[in-house]
mmCIF file of C-alpha atoms in Angstrom:
data_model
loop_
_atom_site.group_PDB
_atom_site.id
_atom_site.type_symbol
_atom_site.label_atom_id
_atom_site.label_comp_id
_atom_site.label_asym_id
_atom_site.label_seq_id
_atom_site.Cartn_x
_atom_site.Cartn_y
_atom_site.Cartn_z
ATOM 1 C CA MET A 1 0.330 8.742 -28.594
ATOM 2 C CA ASN A 2 -0.299 9.069 -25.323
ATOM 3 C CA SER A 3 2.054 8.473 -22.445
ATOM 4 C CA LEU A 4 -0.404 5.437 -21.120
ATOM 5 C CA HIS A 5 0.886 4.088 -24.825
ATOM 6 C CA GLU A 6 3.883 4.810 -24.358
ATOM 7 C CA GLU A 7 4.235 2.357 -21.426
ATOM 8 C CA GLU A 8 3.506 0.307 -22.875
ATOM 9 C CA LEU A 9 5.301 -0.292 -25.715
ATOM 10 C CA ALA A 10 7.850 0.211 -23.678
ATOM 11 C CA PHE A 11 7.517 -3.238 -21.562
ATOM 12 C CA ASP A 12 6.378 -5.041 -24.685
ATOM 13 C CA ARG A 13 10.068 -4.150 -26.179
ATOM 14 C CA GLN A 14 11.378 -5.516 -22.938
ATOM 15 C CA ILE A 15 9.343 -8.504 -22.526
ATOM 16 C CA ASN A 16 9.829 -9.295 -26.460
ATOM 17 C CA GLU A 17 14.043 -9.305 -26.815
ATOM 18 C CA ARG A 18 13.829 -11.115 -23.746
ATOM 19 C CA LEU A 19 11.993 -13.799 -24.715
ATOM 20 C CA GLU A 20 14.242 -13.780 -27.972
ATOM 21 C CA ASN A 21 17.267 -14.169 -25.467
ATOM 22 C CA ASP A 22 15.622 -17.457 -23.729
ATOM 23 C CA HIS A 23 14.073 -15.779 -20.393
ATOM 24 C CA LEU A 24 11.602 -17.548 -18.901
ATOM 25 C CA PRO A 25 9.834 -15.881 -16.391
ATOM 26 C CA ASP A 26 9.214 -18.421 -13.821
ATOM 27 C CA LEU A 27 11.154 -18.455 -10.341
ATOM 28 C CA ARG A 28 11.032 -22.364 -10.815
ATOM 29 C CA LYS A 29 11.924 -23.246 -13.764
ATOM 30 C CA SER A 30 14.214 -20.404 -15.411
ATOM 31 C CA GLY A 31 17.699 -21.611 -14.931
ATOM 32 C CA ARG A 32 20.481 -19.647 -16.289
ATOM 33 C CA CYS A 33 20.008 -17.106 -19.484
ATOM 34 C CA GLU A 34 23.405 -15.123 -19.931
ATOM 35 C CA TYR A 35 21.414 -12.860 -22.118
ATOM 36 C CA PHE A 36 21.196 -10.871 -18.918
ATOM 37 C CA LEU A 37 24.753 -9.272 -18.134
ATOM 38 C CA ASN A 38 23.506 -7.615 -14.653
ATOM 39 C CA ASN A 39 20.310 -8.601 -13.711
ATOM 40 C CA VAL A 40 18.821 -11.483 -11.155
ATOM 41 C CA TRP A 41 16.763 -13.114 -13.715
ATOM 42 C CA ARG A 42 20.774 -14.437 -15.148
ATOM 43 C CA ASP A 43 20.168 -17.134 -12.800
ATOM 44 C CA GLN A 44 17.485 -18.726 -11.293
ATOM 45 C CA TYR A 45 19.255 -18.702 -8.190
ATOM 46 C CA PHE A 46 19.789 -15.128 -8.214
ATOM 47 C CA ALA A 47 16.228 -14.606 -8.939
ATOM 48 C CA ASN A 48 14.637 -16.033 -6.108
ATOM 49 C CA LEU A 49 17.041 -14.372 -3.516
ATOM 50 C CA TYR A 50 15.467 -11.289 -4.740
ATOM 51 C CA TYR A 51 12.108 -12.534 -4.967
ATOM 52 C CA GLY A 52 12.365 -15.288 -3.046
ATOM 53 C CA GLU A 53 12.059 -14.504 0.070
ATOM 54 C CA LEU A 54 9.416 -11.798 -0.617
ATOM 55 C CA ILE A 55 6.747 -14.066 -1.872
ATOM 56 C CA GLU A 56 7.610 -16.016 1.184
ATOM 57 C CA LYS A 57 6.813 -12.795 4.007
ATOM 58 C CA ILE A 58 3.993 -12.182 1.807
ATOM 59 C CA CYS A 59 2.593 -15.982 2.506
ATOM 60 C CA PHE A 60 2.907 -16.104 5.848
ATOM 61 C CA THR A 61 1.524 -12.626 6.583
ATOM 62 C CA LEU A 62 -1.407 -13.609 3.969
ATOM 63 C CA LYS A 63 -2.277 -16.362 6.232
ATOM 64 C CA SER A 64 -1.606 -14.671 9.222
ATOM 65 C CA HIS A 65 -4.172 -12.289 8.557
ATOM 66 C CA PHE A 66 -7.061 -14.177 7.367
ATOM 67 C CA LYS A 67 -8.591 -17.592 8.871
ATOM 68 C CA LYS A 68 -10.166 -19.060 5.138
ATOM 69 C CA ASP A 69 -8.540 -20.943 2.767
ATOM 70 C CA ARG A 70 -9.756 -18.916 -0.466
ATOM 71 C CA ILE A 71 -7.825 -15.868 -0.415
ATOM 72 C CA SER A 72 -8.301 -13.629 -3.481
ATOM 73 C CA ILE A 73 -5.748 -11.851 -4.690
ATOM 74 C CA LEU A 74 -4.965 -8.724 -6.833
ATOM 75 C CA GLU A 75 -1.438 -7.905 -8.327
ATOM 76 C CA VAL A 76 -1.413 -4.538 -10.327
ATOM 77 C CA GLY A 77 1.486 -4.194 -12.769
ATOM 78 C CA CYS A 78 2.305 -8.126 -12.579
ATOM 79 C CA GLY A 79 4.653 -7.779 -15.655
ATOM 80 C CA PRO A 80 4.447 -11.386 -16.989
ATOM 81 C CA GLY A 81 3.171 -12.939 -14.079
ATOM 82 C CA HIS A 82 6.423 -14.365 -12.201
ATOM 83 C CA VAL A 83 4.878 -13.214 -8.693
ATOM 84 C CA THR A 84 1.206 -14.535 -9.136
ATOM 85 C CA LEU A 85 2.210 -17.365 -11.293
ATOM 86 C CA GLU A 86 4.012 -18.242 -7.618
ATOM 87 C CA LEU A 87 1.235 -16.674 -4.822
ATOM 88 C CA ALA A 88 -1.161 -19.501 -7.090
ATOM 89 C CA ARG A 89 0.987 -22.270 -6.437
ATOM 90 C CA ASN A 90 0.822 -21.282 -2.974
ATOM 91 C CA GLY A 91 -2.362 -22.099 -2.986
ATOM 92 C CA PHE A 92 -4.008 -18.239 -3.221
ATOM 93 C CA ILE A 93 -6.507 -17.033 -5.929
ATOM 94 C CA VAL A 94 -4.763 -14.836 -7.434
ATOM 95 C CA THR A 95 -5.465 -11.929 -10.668
ATOM 96 C CA GLY A 96 -2.694 -10.057 -12.503
ATOM 97 C CA ILE A 97 -3.407 -6.882 -14.359
ATOM 98 C CA ASP A 98 -0.904 -5.271 -16.514
ATOM 99 C CA ILE A 99 -0.991 -2.151 -18.997
ATOM 100 C CA SER A 100 1.318 -4.304 -21.539
ATOM 101 C CA GLY A 101 -0.624 -6.410 -23.687
ATOM 102 C CA LYS A 102 2.610 -8.859 -24.504
ATOM 103 C CA CYS A 103 3.180 -9.246 -20.508
ATOM 104 C CA ILE A 104 0.193 -10.110 -19.990
ATOM 105 C CA GLU A 105 0.292 -12.893 -23.100
ATOM 106 C CA VAL A 106 3.366 -14.235 -21.589
ATOM 107 C CA ALA A 107 2.140 -14.856 -18.279
ATOM 108 C CA ARG A 108 -0.868 -17.023 -19.204
ATOM 109 C CA LYS A 109 1.031 -18.422 -21.570
ATOM 110 C CA THR A 110 3.309 -19.507 -18.727
ATOM 111 C CA SER A 111 1.130 -20.273 -15.809
ATOM 112 C CA LEU A 112 -0.409 -22.846 -17.917
ATOM 113 C CA ASP A 113 2.791 -24.465 -19.529
ATOM 114 C CA ASN A 114 4.159 -25.842 -16.404
ATOM 115 C CA ASP A 115 4.804 -29.018 -13.777
ATOM 116 C CA TRP A 116 1.976 -27.953 -11.352
ATOM 117 C CA SER A 117 -1.215 -26.540 -13.018
ATOM 118 C CA ASN A 118 -3.097 -29.563 -12.086
ATOM 119 C CA VAL A 119 -2.583 -28.577 -8.632
ATOM 120 C CA TYR A 120 -3.209 -24.839 -8.024
ATOM 121 C CA GLU A 121 -5.630 -22.819 -9.158
ATOM 122 C CA CYS A 122 -4.025 -20.940 -12.385
ATOM 123 C CA PRO A 123 -4.196 -17.024 -12.313
ATOM 124 C CA GLU A 124 -6.545 -14.589 -14.032
ATOM 125 C CA TYR A 125 -4.743 -11.924 -15.889
ATOM 126 C CA HIS A 126 -6.488 -9.165 -17.816
ATOM 127 C CA LYS A 127 -4.830 -6.401 -19.826
ATOM 128 C CA ASN A 128 -5.974 -2.993 -18.538
ATOM 129 C CA GLU A 129 -5.219 0.054 -16.957
ATOM 130 C CA PHE A 130 -6.014 0.005 -13.032
ATOM 131 C CA LEU A 131 -7.815 3.218 -12.688
ATOM 132 C CA LYS A 132 -10.313 1.406 -14.694
ATOM 133 C CA PHE A 133 -10.598 -2.182 -13.897
ATOM 134 C CA TYR A 134 -13.184 -3.121 -10.561
ATOM 135 C CA GLY A 135 -13.577 -6.265 -9.182
ATOM 136 C CA SER A 136 -13.614 -7.424 -5.436
ATOM 137 C CA PHE A 137 -10.514 -8.839 -3.679
ATOM 138 C CA ASP A 138 -9.138 -9.707 -0.119
ATOM 139 C CA VAL A 139 -5.429 -8.622 -1.082
ATOM 140 C CA ILE A 140 -3.804 -5.914 -3.307
ATOM 141 C CA ILE A 141 -0.447 -6.280 -4.147
ATOM 142 C CA PHE A 142 2.459 -3.776 -5.973
ATOM 143 C CA ILE A 143 5.626 -5.649 -6.332
ATOM 144 C CA ALA A 144 7.893 -2.676 -8.364
ATOM 145 C CA SER A 145 4.925 -1.098 -10.229
ATOM 146 C CA LEU A 146 3.251 1.463 -8.004
ATOM 147 C CA HIS A 147 6.260 4.101 -8.568
ATOM 148 C CA HIS A 148 5.084 4.173 -12.249
ATOM 149 C CA PHE A 149 1.695 5.761 -10.866
ATOM 150 C CA PRO A 150 2.228 9.343 -10.492
ATOM 151 C CA ASP A 151 -0.798 10.530 -7.966
ATOM 152 C CA CYS A 152 -0.046 7.649 -4.894
ATOM 153 C CA ASP A 153 -3.332 9.000 -3.566
ATOM 154 C CA VAL A 154 -5.813 7.939 -5.997
ATOM 155 C CA VAL A 155 -4.425 4.579 -6.864
ATOM 156 C CA LEU A 156 -4.378 3.853 -2.913
ATOM 157 C CA LYS A 157 -8.440 5.016 -3.133
ATOM 158 C CA HIS A 158 -8.969 3.114 -6.167
ATOM 159 C CA CYS A 159 -7.363 0.239 -3.842
ATOM 160 C CA LYS A 160 -10.012 0.903 -1.220
ATOM 161 C CA ASP A 161 -13.204 0.232 -3.219
ATOM 162 C CA LEU A 162 -11.810 -2.994 -4.395
ATOM 163 C CA LEU A 163 -10.598 -4.067 -1.064
ATOM 164 C CA ASN A 164 -12.957 -6.492 0.831
ATOM 165 C CA ASP A 165 -13.647 -5.952 4.709
ATOM 166 C CA ARG A 166 -10.292 -5.741 6.424
ATOM 167 C CA GLY A 167 -8.545 -6.482 3.027
ATOM 168 C CA LEU A 168 -4.809 -5.797 2.695
ATOM 169 C CA ILE A 169 -2.786 -4.308 1.034
ATOM 170 C CA ILE A 170 0.597 -5.087 0.379
ATOM 171 C CA ILE A 171 3.464 -3.439 -1.543
ATOM 172 C CA ASP A 172 7.612 -3.429 -1.804
ATOM 173 C CA GLU A 173 8.766 -0.409 -4.039
ATOM 174 C CA PRO A 174 11.688 0.806 -4.804
ATOM 175 C CA CYS A 175 12.380 4.396 -4.053
ATOM 176 C CA ARG A 176 14.680 5.760 -5.957
ATOM 177 C CA ASP A 177 13.891 8.982 -4.529
ATOM 178 C CA LEU A 178 16.128 7.334 -1.393
ATOM 179 C CA GLU A 179 19.621 6.755 -3.530
ATOM 180 C CA SER A 180 22.413 8.401 -1.831
ATOM 181 C CA LYS A 181 26.132 9.352 -2.878
ATOM 182 C CA LYS A 182 27.371 6.900 -0.381
ATOM 183 C CA ASN A 183 25.283 4.075 -2.162
ATOM 184 C CA ALA A 184 26.957 5.577 -5.435
ATOM 185 C CA VAL A 185 30.308 4.994 -3.699
ATOM 186 C CA MET A 186 29.555 1.607 -2.129
ATOM 187 C CA HIS A 187 28.315 0.090 -5.307
ATOM 188 C CA ILE A 188 31.260 1.243 -6.958
ATOM 189 C CA PHE A 189 33.349 -0.062 -4.373
ATOM 190 C CA ILE A 190 32.414 -3.663 -4.227
ATOM 191 C CA GLU A 191 31.980 -3.644 -8.075
ATOM 192 C CA LYS A 192 36.191 -2.631 -8.531
ATOM 193 C CA LEU A 193 36.564 -5.490 -5.859
ATOM 194 C CA LEU A 194 35.043 -7.867 -7.612
ATOM 195 C CA SER A 195 36.833 -6.600 -11.215
ATOM 196 C CA MET A 196 40.206 -7.454 -9.351
ATOM 197 C CA ASN A 197 39.380 -10.658 -8.286
ATOM 198 C CA ASP A 198 38.309 -11.439 -12.325
ATOM 199 C CA ALA A 199 34.551 -12.387 -10.562
ATOM 200 C CA TYR A 200 32.727 -9.747 -12.230
ATOM 201 C CA TYR A 201 31.176 -8.954 -16.003
ATOM 202 C CA GLU A 202 33.239 -5.972 -16.542
ATOM 203 C CA LYS A 203 35.866 -4.026 -15.672
ATOM 204 C CA ASN A 204 35.897 -1.664 -13.233
ATOM 205 C CA ASN A 205 38.881 0.847 -14.454
ATOM 206 C CA CYS A 206 37.622 3.995 -12.513
ATOM 207 C CA SER A 207 40.501 6.362 -11.605
ATOM 208 C CA SER A 208 42.717 6.877 -8.445
ATOM 209 C CA ASP A 209 42.211 10.522 -9.220
ATOM 210 C CA ILE A 210 39.855 12.265 -6.498
ATOM 211 C CA ASN A 211 38.428 14.460 -9.609
ATOM 212 C CA ASP A 212 37.526 11.426 -11.711
ATOM 213 C CA LEU A 213 36.433 9.500 -9.138
ATOM 214 C CA GLU A 214 33.550 12.225 -8.149
ATOM 215 C CA LYS A 215 32.713 12.320 -11.726
ATOM 216 C CA ASN A 216 32.536 8.636 -11.603
ATOM 217 C CA ILE A 217 30.546 8.543 -8.528
ATOM 218 C CA GLU A 218 28.336 11.424 -9.925
ATOM 219 C CA CYS A 219 27.128 8.600 -12.954
ATOM 220 C CA ARG A 220 26.692 5.863 -10.441
ATOM 221 C CA LEU A 221 24.102 7.606 -8.701
ATOM 222 C CA GLN A 222 22.156 8.632 -11.666
ATOM 223 C CA SER A 223 22.578 5.068 -12.727
ATOM 224 C CA LEU A 224 20.861 4.031 -9.966
ATOM 225 C CA LYS A 225 18.007 6.469 -9.842
ATOM 226 C CA TYR A 226 17.503 4.708 -13.488
ATOM 227 C CA VAL A 227 18.303 8.272 -15.120
ATOM 228 C CA ASP A 228 20.799 9.012 -17.524
ATOM 229 C CA VAL A 229 23.544 11.917 -17.375
ATOM 230 C CA ALA A 230 20.438 14.129 -18.721
ATOM 231 C CA GLY A 231 18.040 13.277 -15.709
ATOM 232 C CA GLN A 232 15.885 11.619 -18.844
ATOM 233 C CA LYS A 233 14.562 8.821 -17.761
ATOM 234 C CA VAL A 234 15.800 6.007 -18.917
ATOM 235 C CA GLN A 235 13.555 2.516 -18.201
ATOM 236 C CA SER A 236 9.636 4.260 -19.317
ATOM 237 C CA VAL A 237 7.563 6.603 -19.417
ATOM 238 C CA HIS A 238 6.071 6.692 -16.107
ATOM 239 C CA ASP A 239 8.944 5.099 -14.635
ATOM 240 C CA ASN A 240 9.823 6.930 -11.231
ATOM 241 C CA GLU A 241 6.244 8.702 -11.572
ATOM 242 C CA SER A 242 6.378 8.722 -7.202
ATOM 243 C CA GLY A 243 8.983 8.220 -4.468
ATOM 244 C CA TYR A 244 8.926 7.407 -1.000
ATOM 245 C CA LYS A 245 7.975 11.381 -0.485
ATOM 246 C CA GLN A 246 4.805 10.355 -2.100
ATOM 247 C CA ILE A 247 4.125 6.806 -1.123
ATOM 248 C CA TYR A 248 4.853 6.268 2.450
ATOM 249 C CA PRO A 249 2.528 8.995 3.275
ATOM 250 C CA ALA A 250 -0.536 7.882 1.023
ATOM 251 C CA LEU A 251 0.083 4.837 2.673
ATOM 252 C CA LYS A 252 -0.343 6.081 5.572
ATOM 253 C CA SER A 253 -3.600 8.167 5.321
ATOM 254 C CA ASN A 254 -5.227 5.578 3.359
ATOM 255 C CA PHE A 255 -4.083 2.278 5.241
ATOM 256 C CA GLN A 256 -4.248 1.512 8.516
ATOM 257 C CA GLU A 257 -0.192 -0.052 9.025
ATOM 258 C CA ILE A 258 0.246 -3.251 10.446
ATOM 259 C CA GLU A 259 4.045 -3.220 9.288
ATOM 260 C CA SER A 260 6.517 -1.472 7.114
ATOM 261 C CA LYS A 261 10.328 -1.591 6.646
ATOM 262 C CA LEU A 262 12.771 0.220 4.234
ATOM 263 C CA HIS A 263 15.741 -2.145 3.530
ATOM 264 C CA HIS A 264 18.201 -3.766 1.110
ATOM 265 C CA ALA A 265 20.399 -0.858 -0.805
ATOM 266 C CA LEU A 266 22.367 -2.796 -3.897
ATOM 267 C CA PHE A 267 22.824 -6.463 -3.674
ATOM 268 C CA HIS A 268 20.578 -6.292 -6.199
ATOM 269 C CA SER A 269 21.536 -4.342 -8.710
ATOM 270 C CA ILE A 270 25.007 -6.561 -8.857
ATOM 271 C CA ILE A 271 24.560 -9.631 -7.892
ATOM 272 C CA GLY A 272 23.634 -10.866 -12.310
ATOM 273 C CA GLY A 273 27.145 -9.403 -12.636
ATOM 274 C CA ILE A 274 29.041 -11.939 -10.649
ATOM 275 C CA ARG A 275 31.041 -13.953 -12.452
ATOM 276 C CA LYS A 276 33.113 -17.416 -11.511
ATOM 277 C CA SER A 277 33.776 -20.747 -13.836
ATOM 278 C CA VAL A 278 31.526 -22.120 -11.184
ATOM 279 C CA PRO A 279 27.798 -21.514 -10.157
ATOM 280 C CA GLN A 280 28.272 -22.868 -6.729
ATOM 281 C CA GLN A 281 31.069 -19.209 -5.803
ATOM 282 C CA GLU A 282 28.568 -17.117 -7.494
ATOM 283 C CA HIS A 283 25.504 -18.042 -5.271
ATOM 284 C CA GLU A 284 27.832 -17.739 -2.326
ATOM 285 C CA LEU A 285 29.575 -14.482 -3.278
ATOM 286 C CA ALA A 286 25.508 -13.304 -4.075
ATOM 287 C CA ASP A 287 24.779 -14.464 -0.680
ATOM 288 C CA THR A 288 27.215 -12.636 0.911
ATOM 289 C CA ILE A 289 26.743 -9.613 -0.876
ATOM 290 C CA LYS A 290 23.113 -9.531 0.451
ATOM 291 C CA LEU A 291 23.775 -10.162 3.928
ATOM 292 C CA PHE A 292 26.548 -7.290 3.641
ATOM 293 C CA ASP A 293 23.812 -4.837 2.286
ATOM 294 C CA GLU A 294 21.374 -6.143 5.238
ATOM 295 C CA LEU A 295 24.059 -5.119 7.604
ATOM 296 C CA LEU A 296 25.045 -2.141 6.068
ATOM 297 C CA CYS A 297 21.403 -0.315 6.167
ATOM 298 C CA GLU A 298 21.290 -1.785 9.611
ATOM 299 C CA ALA A 299 24.699 0.110 10.374
ATOM 300 C CA GLY A 300 23.738 3.252 8.391
ATOM 301 C CA CYS A 301 26.529 2.990 6.048
ATOM 302 C CA ILE A 302 24.598 2.933 3.431
ATOM 303 C CA ASP A 303 20.319 3.629 2.471
ATOM 304 C CA PRO A 304 17.957 1.383 2.419
ATOM 305 C CA THR A 305 15.612 2.350 -1.119
ATOM 306 C CA ASN A 306 13.428 -0.185 -0.894
ATOM 307 C CA ILE A 307 9.602 0.138 1.199
ATOM 308 C CA PHE A 308 8.159 -3.449 2.358
ATOM 309 C CA PHE A 309 4.607 -2.316 3.539
ATOM 310 C CA VAL A 310 1.189 -3.888 5.173
ATOM 311 C CA GLY A 311 -1.922 -2.221 5.570
ATOM 312 C CA GLU A 312 -5.698 -2.916 6.761
ATOM 313 C CA LYS A 313 -8.909 -1.073 5.328
ATOM 314 C CA SER A 314 -10.032 0.806 7.611
#
């Protein structure tokens, strides 16, 4: 079995398990899904807190850059299609590509089976390897997918071949090589406070013994990097193939930078685990954690671990 097939099977299994537990990958209809212990998809509000602001920023960028009505977008690694679907609802002509056949199947079904399909052009979806895919687009988007490619430079050169003149590349990627000890410490601290107030899905019983605490911090740092204690990848065989040190220089060398920013560190890996008797209270806590995530990053107290980048084909 080659590694790309292993990657495909990993995400086929993931979406199958989620669907079996009533997950709906639609930012307007996902509701609550208690199958998730600590994931933004546990609550529609959390999912939109994570993806909604990003989609708004993408829409604003595209409408500011292009002076035409029909803007074509390719999302690479679209998964089950929640971002492509929302971009289509905003009036863009969207194509999604993914290596997972099951994700593509789900994306097609979800895009057709909703109350807005009569007012927008449904996305087009393809199961394919990106480097074997061809077409012509105004925009190419990677949302948490570029880091699965071992050679960013080759991928971005292919993007340039597919982009029209003045075309844009937009990425929002986790950079797990930027995870740090102070992020792990803050993560444990916030979880401990929530747990002490019966507001977290599991009890945080971290010891006050400094040696035990150091071990907990190291374990947490590994989990933030999506690796196990032996350093092995836990999501898929191609996860973490590229980090900030590979992604950003490759973007700079292939595109004219319009905007780039390192942002948020931890809110998305905590808010799904919040537990209160009333959803509104969970939402308020999530808003607070997201706000302080931003403030702590700006103050240098924790390290931002996602990169947002907009570049123009030169």
